[in-house]
PDB file of C-alpha atoms in Angstrom:
ATOM      1  CA  UNK A 713     132.191 136.778  99.911  1.00  0.00           C
ATOM      2  CA  UNK A 714     131.251 134.439  97.533  1.00  0.00           C
ATOM      3  CA  UNK A 715     131.647 130.719  97.635  1.00  0.00           C
ATOM      4  CA  UNK A 716     131.743 128.101  94.952  1.00  0.00           C
ATOM      5  CA  UNK A 717     130.145 124.517  96.165  1.00  0.00           C
ATOM      6  CA  UNK A 718     129.153 121.597  94.836  1.00  0.00           C
ATOM      7  CA  UNK A 719     129.389 117.486  94.607  1.00  0.00           C
ATOM      8  CA  UNK A 720     130.141 114.706  92.375  1.00  0.00           C
ATOM      9  CA  UNK A 721     128.288 111.474  93.654  1.00  0.00           C
ATOM     10  CA  UNK A 722     128.073 108.377  91.899  1.00  0.00           C
ATOM     11  CA  UNK A 723     125.582 105.192  92.720  1.00  0.00           C
ATOM     12  CA  UNK A 724     125.705 101.381  91.761  1.00  0.00           C
ATOM     13  CA  UNK A 725     122.586  99.301  91.285  1.00  0.00           C
ATOM     14  CA  UNK A 726     121.646  96.069  89.525  1.00  0.00           C
ATOM     15  CA  UNK A 727     118.347  96.947  88.985  1.00  0.00           C
ATOM     16  CA  UNK A 728     116.219 100.780  88.378  1.00  0.00           C
ATOM     17  CA  UNK A 729     115.995 101.751  91.696  1.00  0.00           C
ATOM     18  CA  UNK A 730     113.857 105.324  92.644  1.00  0.00           C
ATOM     19  CA  UNK A 731     115.703 107.998  94.596  1.00  0.00           C
ATOM     20  CA  UNK A 732     114.884 110.828  96.938  1.00  0.00           C
ATOM     21  CA  UNK A 733     117.554 113.505  97.169  1.00  0.00           C
ATOM     22  CA  UNK A 734     117.915 116.717  99.201  1.00  0.00           C
ATOM     23  CA  UNK A 735     120.953 118.114  97.469  1.00  0.00           C
ATOM     24  CA  UNK A 736     119.940 121.434  96.513  1.00  0.00           C
ATOM     25  CA  UNK A 737     120.401 124.612  98.430  1.00  0.00           C
ATOM     26  CA  UNK A 738     117.492 125.206 101.024  1.00  0.00           C
ATOM     27  CA  UNK A 739     114.935 127.346  99.559  1.00  0.00           C
ATOM     28  CA  UNK A 740     115.669 129.822 102.618  1.00  0.00           C
ATOM     29  CA  UNK A 741     119.124 130.431 100.650  1.00  0.00           C
ATOM     30  CA  UNK A 742     117.681 130.804  97.511  1.00  0.00           C
ATOM     31  CA  UNK A 743     117.872 134.932  97.337  1.00  0.00           C
ATOM     32  CA  UNK A 744     121.731 134.265  97.973  1.00  0.00           C
ATOM     33  CA  UNK A 745     122.022 132.207  94.585  1.00  0.00           C
ATOM     34  CA  UNK A 746     124.671 133.684  92.533  1.00  0.00           C
ATOM     35  CA  UNK A 747     124.436 130.870  89.611  1.00  0.00           C
ATOM     36  CA  UNK A 748     121.888 128.711  88.408  1.00  0.00           C
ATOM     37  CA  UNK A 749     121.864 125.507  90.470  1.00  0.00           C
ATOM     38  CA  UNK A 750     120.876 122.634  88.510  1.00  0.00           C
ATOM     39  CA  UNK A 751     122.011 118.824  89.235  1.00  0.00           C
ATOM     40  CA  UNK A 752     123.085 116.642  86.286  1.00  0.00           C
ATOM     41  CA  UNK A 753     122.945 113.012  86.051  1.00  0.00           C
ATOM     42  CA  UNK A 754     124.976 110.598  84.125  1.00  0.00           C
ATOM     43  CA  UNK A 755     122.969 108.838  81.773  1.00  0.00           C
ATOM     44  CA  UNK A 756     120.753 111.577  81.696  1.00  0.00           C
ATOM     45  CA  UNK A 757     117.203 110.671  83.606  1.00  0.00           C
ATOM     46  CA  UNK A 758     114.252 112.908  84.255  1.00  0.00           C
ATOM     47  CA  UNK A 759     114.229 114.695  87.456  1.00  0.00           C
ATOM     48  CA  UNK A 760     111.326 116.647  89.510  1.00  0.00           C
ATOM     49  CA  UNK A 761     111.757 119.026  91.881  1.00  0.00           C
ATOM     50  CA  UNK A 762     109.095 119.558  94.998  1.00  0.00           C
ATOM     51  CA  UNK A 763     109.149 121.119  98.292  1.00  0.00           C
ATOM     52  CA  UNK A 764     108.531 119.422 102.111  1.00  0.00           C
ATOM     53  CA  UNK A 765     107.007 120.214 104.864  1.00  0.00           C
ATOM     54  CA  UNK A 766     110.616 122.063 105.882  1.00  0.00           C
ATOM     55  CA  UNK A 767     111.109 123.915 102.755  1.00  0.00           C
ATOM     56  CA  UNK A 768     113.902 121.340 101.657  1.00  0.00           C
ATOM     57  CA  UNK A 769     114.487 121.235  98.177  1.00  0.00           C
ATOM     58  CA  UNK A 770     113.597 117.440  97.463  1.00  0.00           C
ATOM     59  CA  UNK A 771     114.300 116.079  93.936  1.00  0.00           C
ATOM     60  CA  UNK A 772     112.575 112.831  92.269  1.00  0.00           C
ATOM     61  CA  UNK A 773     114.655 110.204  90.025  1.00  0.00           C
ATOM     62  CA  UNK A 774     114.993 106.746  89.031  1.00  0.00           C
ATOM     63  CA  UNK A 775     118.266 105.303  88.938  1.00  0.00           C
ATOM     64  CA  UNK A 776     118.523 103.157  85.894  1.00  0.00           C
ATOM     65  CA  UNK A 777     119.906  99.422  85.830  1.00  0.00           C
ATOM     66  CA  UNK A 778     123.805  99.979  86.417  1.00  0.00           C
ATOM     67  CA  UNK A 779     123.919 103.075  88.389  1.00  0.00           C
ATOM     68  CA  UNK A 780     123.851 107.040  87.830  1.00  0.00           C
ATOM     69  CA  UNK A 781     126.201 109.900  88.832  1.00  0.00           C
ATOM     70  CA  UNK A 782     124.525 112.924  90.456  1.00  0.00           C
ATOM     71  CA  UNK A 783     126.677 116.310  90.298  1.00  0.00           C
ATOM     72  CA  UNK A 784     125.978 119.952  90.683  1.00  0.00           C
ATOM     73  CA  UNK A 785     128.585 123.204  90.701  1.00  0.00           C
ATOM     74  CA  UNK A 786     126.977 126.650  91.887  1.00  0.00           C
ATOM     75  CA  UNK A 787     127.945 130.237  93.385  1.00  0.00           C
ATOM     76  CA  UNK A 788     126.274 131.685  96.634  1.00  0.00           C
ATOM     77  CA  UNK A 789     126.970 134.479  98.300  1.00  0.00           C
ATOM     78  CA  UNK A 790     127.503 134.511 102.069  1.00  0.00           C
ATOM     79  CA  UNK A 791     127.781 137.366 105.013  1.00  0.00           C
ATOM     80  CA  UNK A 792     130.993 134.903 106.049  1.00  0.00           C
ATOM     81  CA  UNK A 793     129.899 136.137 109.922  1.00  0.00           C
ATOM     82  CA  UNK A 794     130.381 134.002 112.654  1.00  0.00           C
ATOM     83  CA  UNK A 795     127.377 132.154 113.999  1.00  0.00           C
ATOM     84  CA  UNK A 796     125.311 134.260 116.068  1.00  0.00           C
ATOM     85  CA  UNK A 797     125.707 134.232 119.597  1.00  0.00           C
ATOM     86  CA  UNK A 798     123.358 135.958 122.143  1.00  0.00           C
ATOM     87  CA  UNK A 799     124.628 134.723 125.615  1.00  0.00           C
ATOM     88  CA  UNK A 800     121.272 136.580 127.111  1.00  0.00           C
ATOM     89  CA  UNK A 801     118.583 134.651 125.110  1.00  0.00           C
ATOM     90  CA  UNK A 802     116.027 132.992 127.537  1.00  0.00           C
ATOM     91  CA  UNK A 803     114.331 129.905 127.183  1.00  0.00           C
ATOM     92  CA  UNK A 804     110.810 130.258 126.112  1.00  0.00           C
ATOM     93  CA  UNK A 805     107.640 128.578 128.462  1.00  0.00           C
ATOM     94  CA  UNK A 806     105.908 125.876 126.884  1.00  0.00           C
ATOM     95  CA  UNK A 807     102.989 127.652 126.701  1.00  0.00           C
ATOM     96  CA  UNK A 808     104.346 130.513 124.737  1.00  0.00           C
ATOM     97  CA  UNK A 809     105.487 128.797 122.346  1.00  0.00           C
ATOM     98  CA  UNK A 810     104.572 128.688 118.486  1.00  0.00           C
ATOM     99  CA  UNK A 811     102.346 125.814 117.282  1.00  0.00           C
ATOM    100  CA  UNK A 812     105.002 125.055 114.407  1.00  0.00           C
ATOM    101  CA  UNK A 813     107.786 124.727 117.012  1.00  0.00           C
ATOM    102  CA  UNK A 814     106.778 122.323 119.369  1.00  0.00           C
ATOM    103  CA  UNK A 815     107.394 119.585 116.646  1.00  0.00           C
ATOM    104  CA  UNK A 816     110.854 120.267 117.502  1.00  0.00           C
ATOM    105  CA  UNK A 817     110.146 119.087 121.279  1.00  0.00           C
ATOM    106  CA  UNK A 818     109.182 115.467 120.481  1.00  0.00           C
ATOM    107  CA  UNK A 819     111.068 112.070 119.943  1.00  0.00           C
ATOM    108  CA  UNK A 820     111.940 111.333 116.645  1.00  0.00           C
ATOM    109  CA  UNK A 821     113.973 108.534 114.569  1.00  0.00           C
ATOM    110  CA  UNK A 822     117.534 109.146 115.873  1.00  0.00           C
ATOM    111  CA  UNK A 823     116.809 110.827 118.927  1.00  0.00           C
ATOM    112  CA  UNK A 824     115.010 109.142 121.390  1.00  0.00           C
ATOM    113  CA  UNK A 825     113.730 111.463 124.052  1.00  0.00           C
ATOM    114  CA  UNK A 826     112.641 108.958 125.950  1.00  0.00           C
ATOM    115  CA  UNK A 827     115.207 107.165 126.650  1.00  0.00           C
ATOM    116  CA  UNK A 828     117.529 109.936 127.460  1.00  0.00           C
ATOM    117  CA  UNK A 829     114.917 111.803 129.476  1.00  0.00           C
ATOM    118  CA  UNK A 830     116.484 110.806 133.061  1.00  0.00           C
ATOM    119  CA  UNK A 831     120.018 110.889 131.871  1.00  0.00           C
ATOM    120  CA  UNK A 832     119.452 115.061 130.634  1.00  0.00           C
ATOM    121  CA  UNK A 833     117.874 116.063 134.058  1.00  0.00           C
ATOM    122  CA  UNK A 834     120.816 114.359 135.942  1.00  0.00           C
ATOM    123  CA  UNK A 835     123.239 116.026 133.887  1.00  0.00           C
ATOM    124  CA  UNK A 836     121.852 119.579 133.222  1.00  0.00           C
ATOM    125  CA  UNK A 837     119.030 119.806 135.761  1.00  0.00           C
ATOM    126  CA  UNK A 838     120.810 122.471 137.594  1.00  0.00           C
ATOM    127  CA  UNK A 839     121.798 124.747 134.892  1.00  0.00           C
ATOM    128  CA  UNK A 840     120.503 128.208 134.299  1.00  0.00           C
ATOM    129  CA  UNK A 841     117.755 128.082 131.232  1.00  0.00           C
ATOM    130  CA  UNK A 842     117.886 129.954 128.037  1.00  0.00           C
ATOM    131  CA  UNK A 843     121.895 130.423 126.381  1.00  0.00           C
ATOM    132  CA  UNK A 844     123.633 128.662 129.546  1.00  0.00           C
ATOM    133  CA  UNK A 845     121.911 125.041 129.505  1.00  0.00           C
ATOM    134  CA  UNK A 846     122.309 125.094 125.663  1.00  0.00           C
ATOM    135  CA  UNK A 847     126.052 125.591 126.075  1.00  0.00           C
ATOM    136  CA  UNK A 848     126.319 123.335 128.684  1.00  0.00           C
ATOM    137  CA  UNK A 849     124.882 120.492 126.511  1.00  0.00           C
ATOM    138  CA  UNK A 850     126.958 121.024 123.523  1.00  0.00           C
ATOM    139  CA  UNK A 851     130.172 121.519 125.481  1.00  0.00           C
ATOM    140  CA  UNK A 852     129.101 117.627 127.099  1.00  0.00           C
ATOM    141  CA  UNK A 853     128.625 116.312 124.082  1.00  0.00           C
ATOM    142  CA  UNK A 854     131.772 117.822 122.665  1.00  0.00           C
ATOM    143  CA  UNK A 855     133.549 116.845 125.201  1.00  0.00           C
ATOM    144  CA  UNK A 856     132.657 112.926 125.581  1.00  0.00           C
ATOM    145  CA  UNK A 857     132.213 112.376 121.979  1.00  0.00           C
ATOM    146  CA  UNK A 858     135.426 111.272 119.602  1.00  0.00           C
ATOM    147  CA  UNK A 859     135.126 111.852 116.103  1.00  0.00           C
ATOM    148  CA  UNK A 860     135.860 108.635 114.288  1.00  0.00           C
ATOM    149  CA  UNK A 861     134.650 107.803 110.301  1.00  0.00           C
ATOM    150  CA  UNK A 862     135.345 104.300 111.443  1.00  0.00           C
ATOM    151  CA  UNK A 863     132.192 104.092 113.887  1.00  0.00           C
ATOM    152  CA  UNK A 864     129.378 105.560 111.907  1.00  0.00           C
ATOM    153  CA  UNK A 865     126.930 103.670 110.274  1.00  0.00           C
ATOM    154  CA  UNK A 866     123.502 105.103 109.102  1.00  0.00           C
ATOM    155  CA  UNK A 867     121.306 103.514 111.957  1.00  0.00           C
ATOM    156  CA  UNK A 868     123.013 104.959 114.655  1.00  0.00           C
ATOM    157  CA  UNK A 869     120.947 106.996 117.112  1.00  0.00           C
ATOM    158  CA  UNK A 870     121.050 109.235 119.698  1.00  0.00           C
ATOM    159  CA  UNK A 871     121.186 106.624 122.967  1.00  0.00           C
ATOM    160  CA  UNK A 872     123.747 104.560 120.580  1.00  0.00           C
ATOM    161  CA  UNK A 873     125.924 107.393 120.236  1.00  0.00           C
ATOM    162  CA  UNK A 874     125.586 108.318 124.165  1.00  0.00           C
ATOM    163  CA  UNK A 875     126.945 105.038 124.871  1.00  0.00           C
ATOM    164  CA  UNK A 876     129.197 104.541 122.651  1.00  0.00           C
ATOM    165  CA  UNK A 877     131.269 107.759 123.087  1.00  0.00           C
ATOM    166  CA  UNK A 878     131.883 107.868 119.055  1.00  0.00           C
ATOM    167  CA  UNK A 879     130.373 109.005 115.727  1.00  0.00           C
ATOM    168  CA  UNK A 880     130.417 111.392 113.162  1.00  0.00           C
ATOM    169  CA  UNK A 881     128.971 115.276 112.914  1.00  0.00           C
ATOM    170  CA  UNK A 882     125.555 113.989 112.512  1.00  0.00           C
ATOM    171  CA  UNK A 883     125.908 111.330 115.736  1.00  0.00           C
ATOM    172  CA  UNK A 884     126.903 114.883 117.385  1.00  0.00           C
ATOM    173  CA  UNK A 885     123.693 116.771 116.420  1.00  0.00           C
ATOM    174  CA  UNK A 886     121.445 114.109 117.156  1.00  0.00           C
ATOM    175  CA  UNK A 887     122.753 113.758 120.673  1.00  0.00           C
ATOM    176  CA  UNK A 888     123.102 117.459 121.332  1.00  0.00           C
ATOM    177  CA  UNK A 889     119.261 118.060 119.642  1.00  0.00           C
ATOM    178  CA  UNK A 890     117.967 114.968 121.778  1.00  0.00           C
ATOM    179  CA  UNK A 891     119.358 116.156 125.312  1.00  0.00           C
ATOM    180  CA  UNK A 892     117.822 119.579 124.204  1.00  0.00           C
ATOM    181  CA  UNK A 893     114.579 118.439 123.778  1.00  0.00           C
ATOM    182  CA  UNK A 894     114.504 116.377 127.000  1.00  0.00           C
ATOM    183  CA  UNK A 895     115.622 119.992 128.522  1.00  0.00           C
ATOM    184  CA  UNK A 896     112.343 121.265 126.772  1.00  0.00           C
ATOM    185  CA  UNK A 897     114.370 123.370 124.392  1.00  0.00           C
ATOM    186  CA  UNK A 898     113.416 123.257 120.900  1.00  0.00           C
ATOM    187  CA  UNK A 899     115.928 121.248 118.390  1.00  0.00           C
ATOM    188  CA  UNK A 900     115.987 120.236 114.786  1.00  0.00           C
ATOM    189  CA  UNK A 901     118.725 119.008 112.795  1.00  0.00           C
ATOM    190  CA  UNK A 902     120.689 120.721 110.101  1.00  0.00           C
ATOM    191  CA  UNK A 903     122.531 119.488 106.967  1.00  0.00           C
ATOM    192  CA  UNK A 904     124.673 121.270 104.315  1.00  0.00           C
ATOM    193  CA  UNK A 905     128.215 122.544 103.266  1.00  0.00           C
ATOM    194  CA  UNK A 906     130.905 123.500 105.822  1.00  0.00           C
ATOM    195  CA  UNK A 907     134.423 124.508 104.081  1.00  0.00           C
ATOM    196  CA  UNK A 908     137.251 125.112 106.112  1.00  0.00           C
ATOM    197  CA  UNK A 909     138.300 128.944 104.795  1.00  0.00           C
ATOM    198  CA  UNK A 910     137.681 129.902 108.301  1.00  0.00           C
ATOM    199  CA  UNK A 911     140.249 127.610 110.051  1.00  0.00           C
ATOM    200  CA  UNK A 912     143.976 128.340 109.928  1.00  0.00           C
ATOM    201  CA  UNK A 913     145.134 124.868 108.033  1.00  0.00           C
ATOM    202  CA  UNK A 914     142.634 122.674 106.219  1.00  0.00           C
ATOM    203  CA  UNK A 915     140.639 120.259 107.745  1.00  0.00           C
ATOM    204  CA  UNK A 916     140.793 117.686 105.692  1.00  0.00           C
ATOM    205  CA  UNK A 917     139.206 115.223 103.229  1.00  0.00           C
ATOM    206  CA  UNK A 918     135.843 117.744 102.065  1.00  0.00           C
ATOM    207  CA  UNK A 919     132.459 116.371 103.352  1.00  0.00           C
ATOM    208  CA  UNK A 920     128.885 117.399 104.166  1.00  0.00           C
ATOM    209  CA  UNK A 921     128.033 118.590 107.288  1.00  0.00           C
ATOM    210  CA  UNK A 922     125.582 118.364 110.565  1.00  0.00           C
ATOM    211  CA  UNK A 923     124.756 120.577 113.069  1.00  0.00           C
ATOM    212  CA  UNK A 924     121.458 121.546 114.724  1.00  0.00           C
ATOM    213  CA  UNK A 925     119.548 124.850 115.688  1.00  0.00           C
ATOM    214  CA  UNK A 926     117.204 125.687 119.137  1.00  0.00           C
ATOM    215  CA  UNK A 927     114.698 128.086 119.659  1.00  0.00           C
ATOM    216  CA  UNK A 928     115.617 130.803 122.217  1.00  0.00           C
ATOM    217  CA  UNK A 929     114.637 133.901 122.559  1.00  0.00           C
ATOM    218  CA  UNK A 930     111.682 133.930 119.747  1.00  0.00           C
ATOM    219  CA  UNK A 931     114.169 132.830 117.112  1.00  0.00           C
ATOM    220  CA  UNK A 932     116.239 129.959 115.755  1.00  0.00           C
ATOM    221  CA  UNK A 933     119.958 129.966 116.611  1.00  0.00           C
ATOM    222  CA  UNK A 934     122.938 127.308 114.774  1.00  0.00           C
ATOM    223  CA  UNK A 935     124.816 125.466 117.708  1.00  0.00           C
ATOM    224  CA  UNK A 936     127.471 122.800 116.614  1.00  0.00           C
ATOM    225  CA  UNK A 937     128.600 120.199 119.318  1.00  0.00           C
ATOM    226  CA  UNK A 938     131.098 118.626 117.125  1.00  0.00           C
ATOM    227  CA  UNK A 939     133.382 122.131 116.490  1.00  0.00           C
ATOM    228  CA  UNK A 940     131.915 123.678 119.449  1.00  0.00           C
ATOM    229  CA  UNK A 941     132.419 127.310 118.608  1.00  0.00           C
ATOM    230  CA  UNK A 942     130.738 129.730 115.790  1.00  0.00           C
ATOM    231  CA  UNK A 943     132.071 129.006 112.007  1.00  0.00           C
ATOM    232  CA  UNK A 944     131.606 131.220 109.065  1.00  0.00           C
ATOM    233  CA  UNK A 945     130.163 129.869 105.691  1.00  0.00           C
ATOM    234  CA  UNK A 946     127.593 127.285 106.314  1.00  0.00           C
ATOM    235  CA  UNK A 947     125.228 126.734 103.304  1.00  0.00           C
ATOM    236  CA  UNK A 948     122.408 124.925 104.663  1.00  0.00           C
ATOM    237  CA  UNK A 949     121.204 122.121 102.623  1.00  0.00           C
ATOM    238  CA  UNK A 950     118.376 120.437 104.428  1.00  0.00           C
ATOM    239  CA  UNK A 951     116.513 120.208 108.055  1.00  0.00           C
ATOM    240  CA  UNK A 952     113.825 118.535 109.956  1.00  0.00           C
ATOM    241  CA  UNK A 953     113.780 116.508 113.258  1.00  0.00           C
ATOM    242  CA  UNK A 954     116.931 114.435 112.952  1.00  0.00           C
ATOM    243  CA  UNK A 955     118.436 112.894 109.801  1.00  0.00           C
ATOM    244  CA  UNK A 956     115.541 110.622 108.473  1.00  0.00           C
ATOM    245  CA  UNK A 957     113.544 114.248 107.303  1.00  0.00           C
ATOM    246  CA  UNK A 958     117.137 115.816 106.039  1.00  0.00           C
ATOM    247  CA  UNK A 959     118.929 112.846 104.548  1.00  0.00           C
ATOM    248  CA  UNK A 960     120.904 113.562 101.423  1.00  0.00           C
ATOM    249  CA  UNK A 961     119.674 110.625  99.518  1.00  0.00           C
ATOM    250  CA  UNK A 962     116.941 108.264 100.289  1.00  0.00           C
ATOM    251  CA  UNK A 963     117.022 104.947  97.700  1.00  0.00           C
ATOM    252  CA  UNK A 964     114.287 102.358  97.583  1.00  0.00           C
ATOM    253  CA  UNK A 965     116.363  99.296  96.583  1.00  0.00           C
ATOM    254  CA  UNK A 966     119.449  98.193  97.058  1.00  0.00           C
ATOM    255  CA  UNK A 967     122.517 100.647  95.858  1.00  0.00           C
ATOM    256  CA  UNK A 968     126.110 101.141  96.539  1.00  0.00           C
ATOM    257  CA  UNK A 969     127.848 104.504  96.764  1.00  0.00           C
ATOM    258  CA  UNK A 970     130.890 104.285  94.463  1.00  0.00           C
ATOM    259  CA  UNK A 971     131.765 107.937  94.263  1.00  0.00           C
ATOM    260  CA  UNK A 972     131.567 110.659  96.793  1.00  0.00           C
ATOM    261  CA  UNK A 973     133.500 113.803  96.459  1.00  0.00           C
ATOM    262  CA  UNK A 974     132.294 117.317  97.806  1.00  0.00           C
ATOM    263  CA  UNK A 975     134.278 120.547  97.518  1.00  0.00           C
ATOM    264  CA  UNK A 976     133.348 124.370  99.122  1.00  0.00           C
ATOM    265  CA  UNK A 977     135.969 127.220  98.508  1.00  0.00           C
ATOM    266  CA  UNK A 978     136.045 130.960  97.973  1.00  0.00           C
ATOM    267  CA  UNK A 979     135.407 131.771  94.674  1.00  0.00           C
ATOM    268  CA  UNK A 980     138.489 133.697  92.813  1.00  0.00           C
ATOM    269  CA  UNK A 981     135.661 136.414  91.435  1.00  0.00           C
ATOM    270  CA  UNK A 982     134.908 137.343  94.954  1.00  0.00           C
TER     271      UNK A 982
END
């Protein structure tokens, strides 16, 4: 299936402000692109791309005084299959984890494993390890958090989400990631496009989405604590320890967001 996706995001600033943007499709999906993916800016400013340690394509630019608009549109081929499920996937012993996976057991900026460790073992210590344990964590986060844009804030951590009981998709992901790590399951944060093409009814205004991946059975599996069932049509943009590694934009100065439009649709040619 061909998916047409893109965005148009506007910023205002009073002086030039450097920016780092994770707004490109993740390098692991480059082979699926069926059109050129290029970021345009208005006014036009120099752009420079590099790949970070997580395989994210990072774009560097400096917004001029007055601000700038970033836009992009592309077509990508996707199997449009549900997220893979393997209820028999086993949890690896810590001594058997690959070196590059160990990173995703440690606490991070938005995932305070030290503060949630006791709670995690109290809630899930009796669960069967592996897939059933992860599913129990996802079920708990899904049931205990109320989706509410009004309670979102960029500084909100997993510990705060746990106590406040509300948030947006990134908050669901942060809490689930932190709880998985507390239970010795490597987990990493993901962000990207997730349209409503697999839903019976439109899901409301389009936005970027957040989910997470866990290491089970020698590979990474997708889980989504907000929706809590296998979805179709995910297009990964960035991943990392948490949203600090996969922030859509990071600005190095005061900036106001003035426009935010995202779209994900079935391409009419598919």
